Structure formats: C-alpha cells, structure tokens
C-alpha cells in the first residue's frame, strides 16, 4: 500500500514540500534568465559596429644581407680602394679560371649610399674584373654593411697585396680625416714607426721620389732614412744619387753613406784638399782597384754567408779555418782597412767602389766596405774579429 503523503494532490502538500518546490522553480527561473542574459550580451557584442582599422603604413624595403648572387652591372669598384696596381698576367690567368669554373668565393660588397640598389666592392676587385673579362652576367657576393676602408687595408696587408705607396696613400687620407698616427697604427695593428716611415712617402723630395718611382729603391725604411739625411745634406745626397745611378740602393747602402757623412762632419774627410792629392795618385789607385777586382773573393763570400745566413759566430768560424785561409782572409780584409785609413777622397772612392762592385750590401762587397769604414775612422787599429762582429750585427740590406 502506497503512503498517503506521496499520493496527495498539490493542494495537500505540506509546508516542507511546498518550500522545496518553490526553491526548485526559482533555480530553474534563474538559469533561464542567466541564459537569456548571455544571449542578449552576445547580441549586443555582435551589434557593436567595428572600428575601421588604420591603413597599413608602407614599409621601406630592407637591404638584403649575407650571401647572394646579383647582377654584375649593379656593382662598382671603390674609388678609395687602397690597392691600385693589378698584375695583368695573373689577372688573365684568373679570367681563364673563371671562364672554366666560375667564381667560387663570393666577393664582399656593401650598399651604395649614393645610388640605392647598387653596391660598392669591399674586397674582391680582381675576381670582379676577371668576371667581367670572362663575360659573366652575375656574380656571387656577400653583402656586408659593416665594412670600412681600414678593413680593406688590413685584409690586403695580411695578403701582402699592397705596395708601400698604396699604404702611404691610405695613411694620408686618414691623417686628412683628422686621425693621428697612433690612431692609424691601432687601427691597422701596426707600430707607430711603421706608420711614420710609410707616411714619409707622401712628401718626398724630388730626387728621392725619382729613385723610388724608378724602382732604384723601394725599401720604405731606406727611403725614410735617406729623406732624413737629405734635409741636412742636400748637395751630398744629390751627388751620390747621380753618381751611383743606375745602381739599386739598399738599406745598408744608405746606412753606410750616413756613416760617410758623419765622418766628414767630424773632420775625418776633407774632400776639397784630398781631392787635389788624389789627382796625383789616380793612376796608382786605379791599378790597385783593378788588381783587387781580379783577385778571387770566394773566401770572403763564403765567410759572409756563413755569418749572415748560417748565423755562425765569427770566433768559432775563424777557429775552424785552415792556416792558409785564415791568413788570406786577414790579408784581404786588412787591405780594405788600410784603404779606408789612407783614402784621400773617401766619398769619391766609395761611389766608384759601389759602381764597380767592390762595395755592396751583400757578399764580399759588404765585408770589404765594413773594413774600409773602420779604417776611415783612423782611431782604431786593425781588428779582424771586430770587423766580423760588425758584419754579424748588421741588418740585411
């Protein structure tokens, strides 16, 4: 039998059941209202007109960077490229290689600020020229926006591709831009004296500029030293350069001539008086010179190479010589020592000896010249070891 409480009509609901029924109805109504609110909110959001967006600002196309391949007509050479001289024979060889294999290593370029869309060569001018000669239309490049003229110089210096003059021209441009020699030295990773000696090429006296341009002297240190001598001894330097033409001039030649000038200032040489004395002895002197030219110099050459090339110590070398060789060496070196001691016109004699090969920067001529200079000092006695030590300590010419 079913309980009466469960089968009674709504009217017969007790208070507790009515309260539960009202709570259920309110919860359902609340849920219905909540769903309606969400729908109305969604409708409102949908109905809100969209704010028109601002038109996109056109962007400037960025310059590509890194490795790529571009039209060769879009590339120009740098007018400030430090390297001005190109060997035409090697350029022809490179052209043939490019025809066969193309350009395997990209050249370095940077955007041309004066003409957008074109490029200036940082490094690789030879490959660029060879590509043009080979008829290529495009060339592989690496676009480097962070590249300076100093980078070009450093790269060529590391490859030994720059002449002294090209280095000097770069230094000149940097000095004109307000940089100091110390700044440039740090920039290139070189010493201050290196910058100073190269900078001297920018303002050479005419006679020295002539021997540099003609190739008689391309040693930048020799040119620097010669320029310093020229400032105080203009006439003597000009005479020496003229009388010694067309012989090449080495660093050692300049060093020796500097010593001549020093002795002259000390009064060890009186050119005018002794030149007159020399006239009466010219025939005898000429005979002596001819005899010395005909004498074998192989021993002196051997001594020179053993000391300079093999770094042998003079004392050890002399100890190992036979009695006859030791006597011959002493005699030959002492002859030139006495020549220097008794020479009436040292400068004229030296120029003549340089021209006929008795004196030179290397070999027997260098040893003979050192002996002659020691004799010209007239303040020391003959000392074979002292002369050989001087040879050992001298820089190569």
Short mmCIF file of C-alpha atoms in Angstrom, two decimals:
data_model
loop_
_atom_site.label_atom_id
_atom_site.label_comp_id
_atom_site.label_asym_id
_atom_site.label_seq_id
_atom_site.Cartn_x
_atom_site.Cartn_y
_atom_site.Cartn_z
CA UNK A 1 0.00 0.00 0.00
CA UNK A 2 1.27 3.43 -1.04
CA UNK A 3 1.75 6.08 1.69
CA UNK A 4 -0.83 8.87 1.68
CA UNK A 5 1.76 11.63 1.84
CA UNK A 6 3.22 10.64 -1.56
CA UNK A 7 -0.11 10.41 -3.38
CA UNK A 8 -1.70 13.58 -2.10
CA UNK A 9 -2.57 16.37 -4.56
CA UNK A 10 -0.54 19.62 -4.68
CA UNK A 11 -3.14 21.20 -2.53
CA UNK A 12 -2.38 18.67 0.11
CA UNK A 13 1.38 19.36 0.09
CA UNK A 14 2.77 20.03 3.47
CA UNK A 15 4.89 23.13 4.17
CA UNK A 16 8.23 21.38 3.70
CA UNK A 17 7.29 20.04 0.28
CA UNK A 18 5.98 23.42 -0.88
CA UNK A 19 9.15 25.16 0.14
CA UNK A 20 11.26 22.62 -1.78
CA UNK A 21 9.07 23.04 -4.85
CA UNK A 22 9.39 26.86 -4.77
CA UNK A 23 13.18 26.61 -4.46
CA UNK A 24 13.36 24.33 -7.50
CA UNK A 25 11.22 26.74 -9.54
CA UNK A 26 13.36 29.75 -8.57
CA UNK A 27 16.57 27.88 -9.52
CA UNK A 28 15.10 26.99 -12.90
CA UNK A 29 13.94 30.57 -13.50
CA UNK A 30 17.36 31.91 -12.53
CA UNK A 31 19.03 29.57 -15.01
CA UNK A 32 16.64 30.64 -17.73
CA UNK A 33 17.30 34.34 -17.02
CA UNK A 34 21.05 33.74 -16.99
CA UNK A 35 20.98 32.08 -20.41
CA UNK A 36 18.83 34.89 -21.75
CA UNK A 37 21.27 37.48 -20.47
CA UNK A 38 24.16 35.69 -22.19
CA UNK A 39 22.26 35.66 -25.45
CA UNK A 40 21.42 39.37 -25.13
CA UNK A 41 25.07 40.16 -24.30
CA UNK A 42 26.25 38.21 -27.30
CA UNK A 43 23.75 40.02 -29.44
CA UNK A 44 24.96 43.39 -28.15
CA UNK A 45 28.55 42.49 -28.91
CA UNK A 46 27.61 41.41 -32.39
CA UNK A 47 25.66 44.56 -32.95
CA UNK A 48 28.55 46.86 -31.94
CA UNK A 49 29.90 48.38 -35.15
CA UNK A 50 33.55 47.55 -35.88
CA UNK A 51 36.06 50.40 -35.59
CA UNK A 52 37.69 50.85 -39.01
CA UNK A 53 41.40 49.93 -38.91
CA UNK A 54 44.06 52.41 -40.00
CA UNK A 55 45.54 51.78 -43.42
CA UNK A 56 48.94 49.97 -43.21
CA UNK A 57 51.95 52.26 -43.49
CA UNK A 58 54.08 51.23 -46.46
CA UNK A 59 57.49 49.93 -45.27
CA UNK A 60 60.81 50.69 -46.94
CA UNK A 61 62.29 47.53 -48.43
CA UNK A 62 65.28 46.41 -46.37
CA UNK A 63 68.67 45.86 -47.93
CA UNK A 64 69.48 42.19 -48.21
CA UNK A 65 72.46 40.95 -46.26
CA UNK A 66 74.58 37.84 -46.35
CA UNK A 67 75.44 35.63 -49.33
CA UNK A 68 73.53 36.02 -52.58
CA UNK A 69 74.09 36.45 -56.32
CA UNK A 70 73.46 39.75 -58.07
CA UNK A 71 73.75 41.35 -61.48
CA UNK A 72 77.35 42.32 -62.13
CA UNK A 73 76.19 45.63 -63.65
CA UNK A 74 74.93 46.70 -60.21
CA UNK A 75 78.46 46.60 -58.77
CA UNK A 76 81.15 49.29 -58.94
CA UNK A 77 84.69 49.41 -57.61
CA UNK A 78 85.56 51.57 -54.62
CA UNK A 79 87.37 54.72 -55.75
CA UNK A 80 89.19 54.68 -52.41
CA UNK A 81 90.27 51.05 -52.79
CA UNK A 82 93.80 51.05 -51.34
CA UNK A 83 95.06 48.61 -53.94
CA UNK A 84 95.70 50.46 -57.20
CA UNK A 85 98.06 48.12 -59.04
CA UNK A 86 96.92 44.83 -60.54
CA UNK A 87 99.27 42.36 -62.22
CA UNK A 88 97.83 41.91 -65.70
CA UNK A 89 99.38 38.46 -66.21
CA UNK A 90 97.80 37.00 -63.08
CA UNK A 91 94.52 38.76 -63.93
CA UNK A 92 94.48 37.00 -67.31
CA UNK A 93 95.12 33.68 -65.59
CA UNK A 94 92.26 34.33 -63.17
CA UNK A 95 89.96 35.23 -66.08
CA UNK A 96 90.61 31.84 -67.71
CA UNK A 97 89.89 30.09 -64.41
CA UNK A 98 86.60 31.98 -64.03
CA UNK A 99 85.59 31.02 -67.58
CA UNK A 100 86.09 27.36 -66.72
CA UNK A 101 84.86 27.18 -63.14
CA UNK A 102 83.08 30.43 -62.35
CA UNK A 103 83.62 32.43 -59.14
CA UNK A 104 83.79 30.00 -56.24
CA UNK A 105 84.42 32.51 -53.46
CA UNK A 106 81.90 35.39 -53.17
CA UNK A 107 83.25 38.92 -53.30
CA UNK A 108 82.41 41.29 -50.44
CA UNK A 109 80.22 44.32 -51.23
CA UNK A 110 78.27 46.98 -49.35
CA UNK A 111 75.20 49.03 -50.38
CA UNK A 112 75.99 52.18 -52.34
CA UNK A 113 74.57 55.08 -50.28
CA UNK A 114 74.54 57.39 -53.32
CA UNK A 115 72.63 55.02 -55.58
CA UNK A 116 70.24 52.61 -53.80
CA UNK A 117 70.07 49.18 -55.37
CA UNK A 118 73.72 49.20 -56.37
CA UNK A 119 76.80 48.03 -54.48
CA UNK A 120 80.43 49.00 -53.86
CA UNK A 121 83.17 46.39 -53.65
CA UNK A 122 84.76 45.90 -50.26
CA UNK A 123 87.08 43.13 -51.30
CA UNK A 124 87.40 41.03 -54.44
CA UNK A 125 88.21 43.56 -57.18
CA UNK A 126 90.36 41.03 -59.04
CA UNK A 127 87.55 38.45 -59.11
CA UNK A 128 85.15 41.20 -60.22
CA UNK A 129 87.42 42.26 -63.09
CA UNK A 130 88.06 38.68 -64.11
CA UNK A 131 84.30 38.02 -64.13
CA UNK A 132 83.72 40.98 -66.44
CA UNK A 133 86.53 39.83 -68.72
CA UNK A 134 85.02 36.32 -68.70
CA UNK A 135 81.62 37.71 -69.77
CA UNK A 136 79.67 36.76 -66.64
CA UNK A 137 76.31 38.49 -66.08
CA UNK A 138 76.02 37.75 -62.35
CA UNK A 139 78.49 37.17 -59.56
CA UNK A 140 78.20 35.64 -56.06
CA UNK A 141 78.55 38.27 -53.35
CA UNK A 142 78.44 38.65 -49.62
CA UNK A 143 76.67 41.87 -48.66
CA UNK A 144 78.45 43.30 -45.64
CA UNK A 145 77.07 46.58 -44.32
CA UNK A 146 79.74 46.90 -41.63
CA UNK A 147 82.91 47.28 -43.69
CA UNK A 148 85.38 50.17 -43.74
CA UNK A 149 88.40 51.28 -45.74
CA UNK A 150 90.59 50.19 -42.84
CA UNK A 151 89.21 46.66 -43.25
CA UNK A 152 90.29 46.72 -46.89
CA UNK A 153 93.81 47.78 -45.95
CA UNK A 154 94.11 45.18 -43.19
CA UNK A 155 92.92 42.39 -45.47
CA UNK A 156 95.39 43.36 -48.21
CA UNK A 157 98.21 43.77 -45.69
CA UNK A 158 97.61 40.25 -44.46
CA UNK A 159 97.90 39.02 -48.04
CA UNK A 160 100.94 41.24 -48.80
CA UNK A 161 98.94 42.70 -51.69
CA UNK A 162 99.64 46.40 -51.09
CA UNK A 163 102.64 48.40 -52.19
CA UNK A 164 104.28 50.84 -49.82
CA UNK A 165 102.80 53.71 -51.82
CA UNK A 166 99.24 52.34 -51.52
CA UNK A 167 99.69 52.03 -47.76
CA UNK A 168 101.04 55.59 -47.65
CA UNK A 169 98.03 56.90 -49.61
CA UNK A 170 95.65 55.30 -47.12
CA UNK A 171 97.58 56.81 -44.20
CA UNK A 172 97.41 60.20 -45.92
CA UNK A 173 93.62 60.01 -46.24
CA UNK A 174 93.28 59.01 -42.60
CA UNK A 175 95.52 61.88 -41.47
CA UNK A 176 93.48 64.29 -43.59
CA UNK A 177 90.35 62.99 -41.84
CA UNK A 178 91.80 64.08 -38.50
CA UNK A 179 93.20 60.81 -37.18
CA UNK A 180 96.59 60.67 -35.50
CA UNK A 181 99.38 58.30 -36.46
CA UNK A 182 98.77 56.43 -33.21
CA UNK A 183 95.08 56.04 -34.13
CA UNK A 184 96.02 54.62 -37.53
CA UNK A 185 98.60 52.29 -36.01
CA UNK A 186 96.00 50.83 -33.65
CA UNK A 187 93.51 50.56 -36.49
CA UNK A 188 95.89 48.54 -38.67
CA UNK A 189 97.56 46.62 -35.86
CA UNK A 190 100.94 48.15 -36.73
CA UNK A 191 103.58 50.08 -34.79
CA UNK A 192 103.92 53.86 -34.80
CA UNK A 193 107.30 53.72 -36.63
CA UNK A 194 105.62 51.65 -39.36
CA UNK A 195 103.07 54.43 -39.90
CA UNK A 196 105.73 57.16 -39.73
CA UNK A 197 108.04 55.56 -42.29
CA UNK A 198 105.20 54.99 -44.76
CA UNK A 199 103.83 58.49 -44.22
CA UNK A 200 107.21 59.85 -45.35
CA UNK A 201 106.36 58.66 -48.88
CA UNK A 202 103.61 61.27 -49.08
CA UNK A 203 106.05 64.19 -49.31
CA UNK A 204 109.35 63.02 -50.78
CA UNK A 205 111.95 65.45 -52.11
CA UNK A 206 112.12 65.26 -55.91
CA UNK A 207 115.47 63.39 -56.17
CA UNK A 208 114.35 60.74 -53.69
CA UNK A 209 110.89 60.48 -55.20
CA UNK A 210 112.58 59.80 -58.53
CA UNK A 211 114.62 56.84 -57.26
CA UNK A 212 111.53 55.45 -55.53
CA UNK A 213 109.31 55.71 -58.60
CA UNK A 214 112.01 54.33 -60.91
CA UNK A 215 112.47 51.28 -58.67
CA UNK A 216 116.08 52.01 -57.72
CA UNK A 217 115.00 51.95 -54.09
CA UNK A 218 111.66 50.50 -52.94
CA UNK A 219 112.62 49.76 -49.33
CA UNK A 220 110.42 52.15 -47.36
CA UNK A 221 112.84 52.23 -44.41
CA UNK A 222 115.76 53.11 -46.70
CA UNK A 223 113.67 55.86 -48.31
CA UNK A 224 112.72 57.23 -44.89
CA UNK A 225 116.35 57.26 -43.70
CA UNK A 226 117.51 58.82 -46.96
CA UNK A 227 114.88 61.56 -46.67
CA UNK A 228 116.13 62.42 -43.18
CA UNK A 229 119.71 62.60 -44.47
CA UNK A 230 118.63 64.76 -47.40
CA UNK A 231 117.29 67.50 -45.13
CA UNK A 232 120.76 68.15 -43.68
CA UNK A 233 122.96 67.02 -46.59
CA UNK A 234 121.07 68.01 -49.72
CA UNK A 235 124.05 68.51 -52.04
CA UNK A 236 125.90 65.37 -50.95
CA UNK A 237 122.79 63.20 -51.35
CA UNK A 238 122.03 64.55 -54.83
CA UNK A 239 125.63 63.94 -55.94
CA UNK A 240 125.61 60.43 -54.53
CA UNK A 241 122.32 59.54 -56.21
CA UNK A 242 123.51 60.90 -59.56
CA UNK A 243 126.95 59.30 -59.45
CA UNK A 244 125.66 55.91 -58.30
CA UNK A 245 122.94 55.70 -60.98
CA UNK A 246 121.55 53.35 -62.19
CA UNK A 247 122.57 51.00 -59.36
CA UNK A 248 119.90 49.93 -56.86
CA UNK A 249 120.14 51.44 -53.39
CA UNK A 250 119.59 49.24 -50.34
CA UNK A 251 119.02 49.99 -46.69
CA UNK A 252 122.61 49.03 -45.99
CA UNK A 253 123.89 51.41 -48.69
CA UNK A 254 122.04 54.27 -47.01
CA UNK A 255 123.41 53.27 -43.62
CA UNK A 256 126.97 53.26 -44.90
CA UNK A 257 126.59 56.58 -46.69
CA UNK A 258 125.19 58.04 -43.49
CA UNK A 259 128.39 56.96 -41.78
CA UNK A 260 130.44 58.65 -44.51
CA UNK A 261 128.62 61.90 -43.90
CA UNK A 262 129.14 61.58 -40.16
CA UNK A 263 132.88 61.10 -40.62
CA UNK A 264 133.01 64.08 -42.94
CA UNK A 265 131.38 66.32 -40.35
CA UNK A 266 133.87 65.10 -37.74
CA UNK A 267 136.71 66.27 -39.96
CA UNK A 268 137.94 62.82 -40.88
CA UNK A 269 137.48 63.76 -44.53
CA UNK A 270 138.41 66.99 -46.28
CA UNK A 271 137.03 66.47 -49.73
CA UNK A 272 138.47 69.57 -51.41
CA UNK A 273 142.07 69.24 -50.20
CA UNK A 274 142.20 65.49 -50.52
CA UNK A 275 140.63 65.52 -53.98
CA UNK A 276 143.65 67.51 -55.19
CA UNK A 277 146.02 65.00 -53.60
CA UNK A 278 144.08 62.19 -55.23
CA UNK A 279 144.78 63.51 -58.73
CA UNK A 280 148.49 62.71 -58.43
CA UNK A 281 147.72 59.21 -57.19
CA UNK A 282 144.89 58.38 -59.55
CA UNK A 283 146.88 56.07 -61.80
CA UNK A 284 148.31 54.09 -58.90
CA UNK A 285 144.91 53.87 -57.24
CA UNK A 286 143.31 52.65 -60.46
CA UNK A 287 145.93 49.90 -60.76
CA UNK A 288 145.25 48.84 -57.17
CA UNK A 289 141.50 48.74 -57.81
CA UNK A 290 141.95 46.62 -60.93
CA UNK A 291 144.13 44.19 -59.03
CA UNK A 292 141.54 43.87 -56.27
CA UNK A 293 138.80 43.31 -58.84
CA UNK A 294 140.73 40.41 -60.38
CA UNK A 295 141.53 38.81 -57.03
CA UNK A 296 139.32 35.87 -56.05
CA UNK A 297 136.68 36.79 -53.48
CA UNK A 298 135.14 33.37 -52.96
CA UNK A 299 136.59 33.13 -49.46
CA UNK A 300 135.05 36.44 -48.39
CA UNK A 301 131.73 35.45 -49.92
CA UNK A 302 131.81 32.18 -48.02
CA UNK A 303 132.60 33.98 -44.76
CA UNK A 304 129.72 36.40 -45.37
CA UNK A 305 127.18 33.61 -45.97
CA UNK A 306 128.35 31.53 -43.03
CA UNK A 307 127.92 34.53 -40.72
CA UNK A 308 124.76 36.07 -42.17
CA UNK A 309 122.88 33.04 -43.47
CA UNK A 310 124.03 30.26 -41.15
CA UNK A 311 124.38 32.53 -38.09
CA UNK A 312 127.85 31.23 -37.33
CA UNK A 313 129.80 33.11 -34.65
CA UNK A 314 132.93 34.80 -36.06
CA UNK A 315 135.19 33.40 -33.30
CA UNK A 316 134.07 29.82 -33.99
CA UNK A 317 134.36 30.34 -37.73
CA UNK A 318 137.92 31.67 -37.61
CA UNK A 319 138.95 28.83 -35.31
CA UNK A 320 137.80 26.30 -37.91
CA UNK A 321 139.63 27.91 -40.86
CA UNK A 322 142.86 26.42 -42.15
CA UNK A 323 146.04 28.40 -41.58
CA UNK A 324 146.20 29.46 -45.24
CA UNK A 325 142.53 30.57 -45.37
CA UNK A 326 142.90 32.48 -42.13
CA UNK A 327 145.95 34.29 -43.50
CA UNK A 328 144.21 35.06 -46.80
CA UNK A 329 141.10 36.37 -45.06
CA UNK A 330 143.16 38.59 -42.75
CA UNK A 331 145.16 39.98 -45.67
CA UNK A 332 142.13 40.82 -47.81
CA UNK A 333 140.16 42.46 -45.01
CA UNK A 334 143.21 44.40 -43.80
CA UNK A 335 143.85 45.71 -47.34
CA UNK A 336 140.49 47.45 -47.33
CA UNK A 337 141.02 48.66 -43.79
CA UNK A 338 144.22 50.36 -44.92
CA UNK A 339 142.45 51.75 -47.99
CA UNK A 340 140.00 53.48 -45.70
CA UNK A 341 142.73 54.78 -43.43
CA UNK A 342 144.76 56.27 -46.30
CA UNK A 343 141.96 57.25 -48.70
CA UNK A 344 142.37 60.88 -49.87
CA UNK A 345 138.77 61.29 -51.12
CA UNK A 346 136.50 58.92 -49.29
CA UNK A 347 133.18 59.83 -50.92
CA UNK A 348 134.51 59.62 -54.47
CA UNK A 349 136.27 56.35 -53.71
CA UNK A 350 133.14 54.84 -52.20
CA UNK A 351 130.93 55.85 -55.11
CA UNK A 352 133.43 54.35 -57.53
CA UNK A 353 133.65 51.15 -55.49
CA UNK A 354 129.86 50.83 -55.38
CA UNK A 355 129.71 51.24 -59.14
CA UNK A 356 132.34 48.63 -59.96
CA UNK A 357 131.10 46.13 -57.37
CA UNK A 358 133.89 46.21 -54.81
CA UNK A 359 131.40 47.54 -52.28
CA UNK A 360 127.86 46.24 -52.00
CA UNK A 361 125.13 45.42 -49.50
CA UNK A 362 125.84 41.69 -49.54
CA UNK A 363 128.61 39.18 -50.01
CA UNK A 364 132.30 40.03 -50.14
CA UNK A 365 131.47 43.65 -51.04
CA UNK A 366 129.71 44.15 -47.70
CA UNK A 367 132.67 42.78 -45.75
CA UNK A 368 135.12 44.93 -47.73
CA UNK A 369 133.01 48.03 -47.16
CA UNK A 370 132.87 47.48 -43.40
CA UNK A 371 136.65 47.05 -43.27
CA UNK A 372 137.06 50.24 -45.32
CA UNK A 373 134.81 52.19 -42.94
CA UNK A 374 136.71 51.02 -39.88
CA UNK A 375 139.93 52.17 -41.49
CA UNK A 376 138.39 55.53 -42.38
CA UNK A 377 137.70 56.22 -38.70
CA UNK A 378 141.51 56.34 -38.18
CA UNK A 379 141.06 55.95 -34.46
CA UNK A 380 141.36 52.19 -34.09
CA UNK A 381 143.89 49.55 -35.00
CA UNK A 382 143.04 46.70 -37.33
CA UNK A 383 140.96 44.05 -35.57
CA UNK A 384 139.57 41.23 -37.73
CA UNK A 385 137.15 39.99 -35.05
CA UNK A 386 135.72 43.48 -34.54
CA UNK A 387 135.01 43.83 -38.26
CA UNK A 388 133.39 40.40 -38.47
CA UNK A 389 131.28 41.14 -35.39
CA UNK A 390 130.06 44.31 -37.06
CA UNK A 391 129.05 42.26 -40.09
CA UNK A 392 127.20 39.76 -37.88
CA UNK A 393 125.28 42.51 -36.08
CA UNK A 394 124.17 44.44 -39.16
CA UNK A 395 120.66 44.13 -40.58
CA UNK A 396 120.35 42.69 -44.04
CA UNK A 397 120.07 45.25 -46.79
#
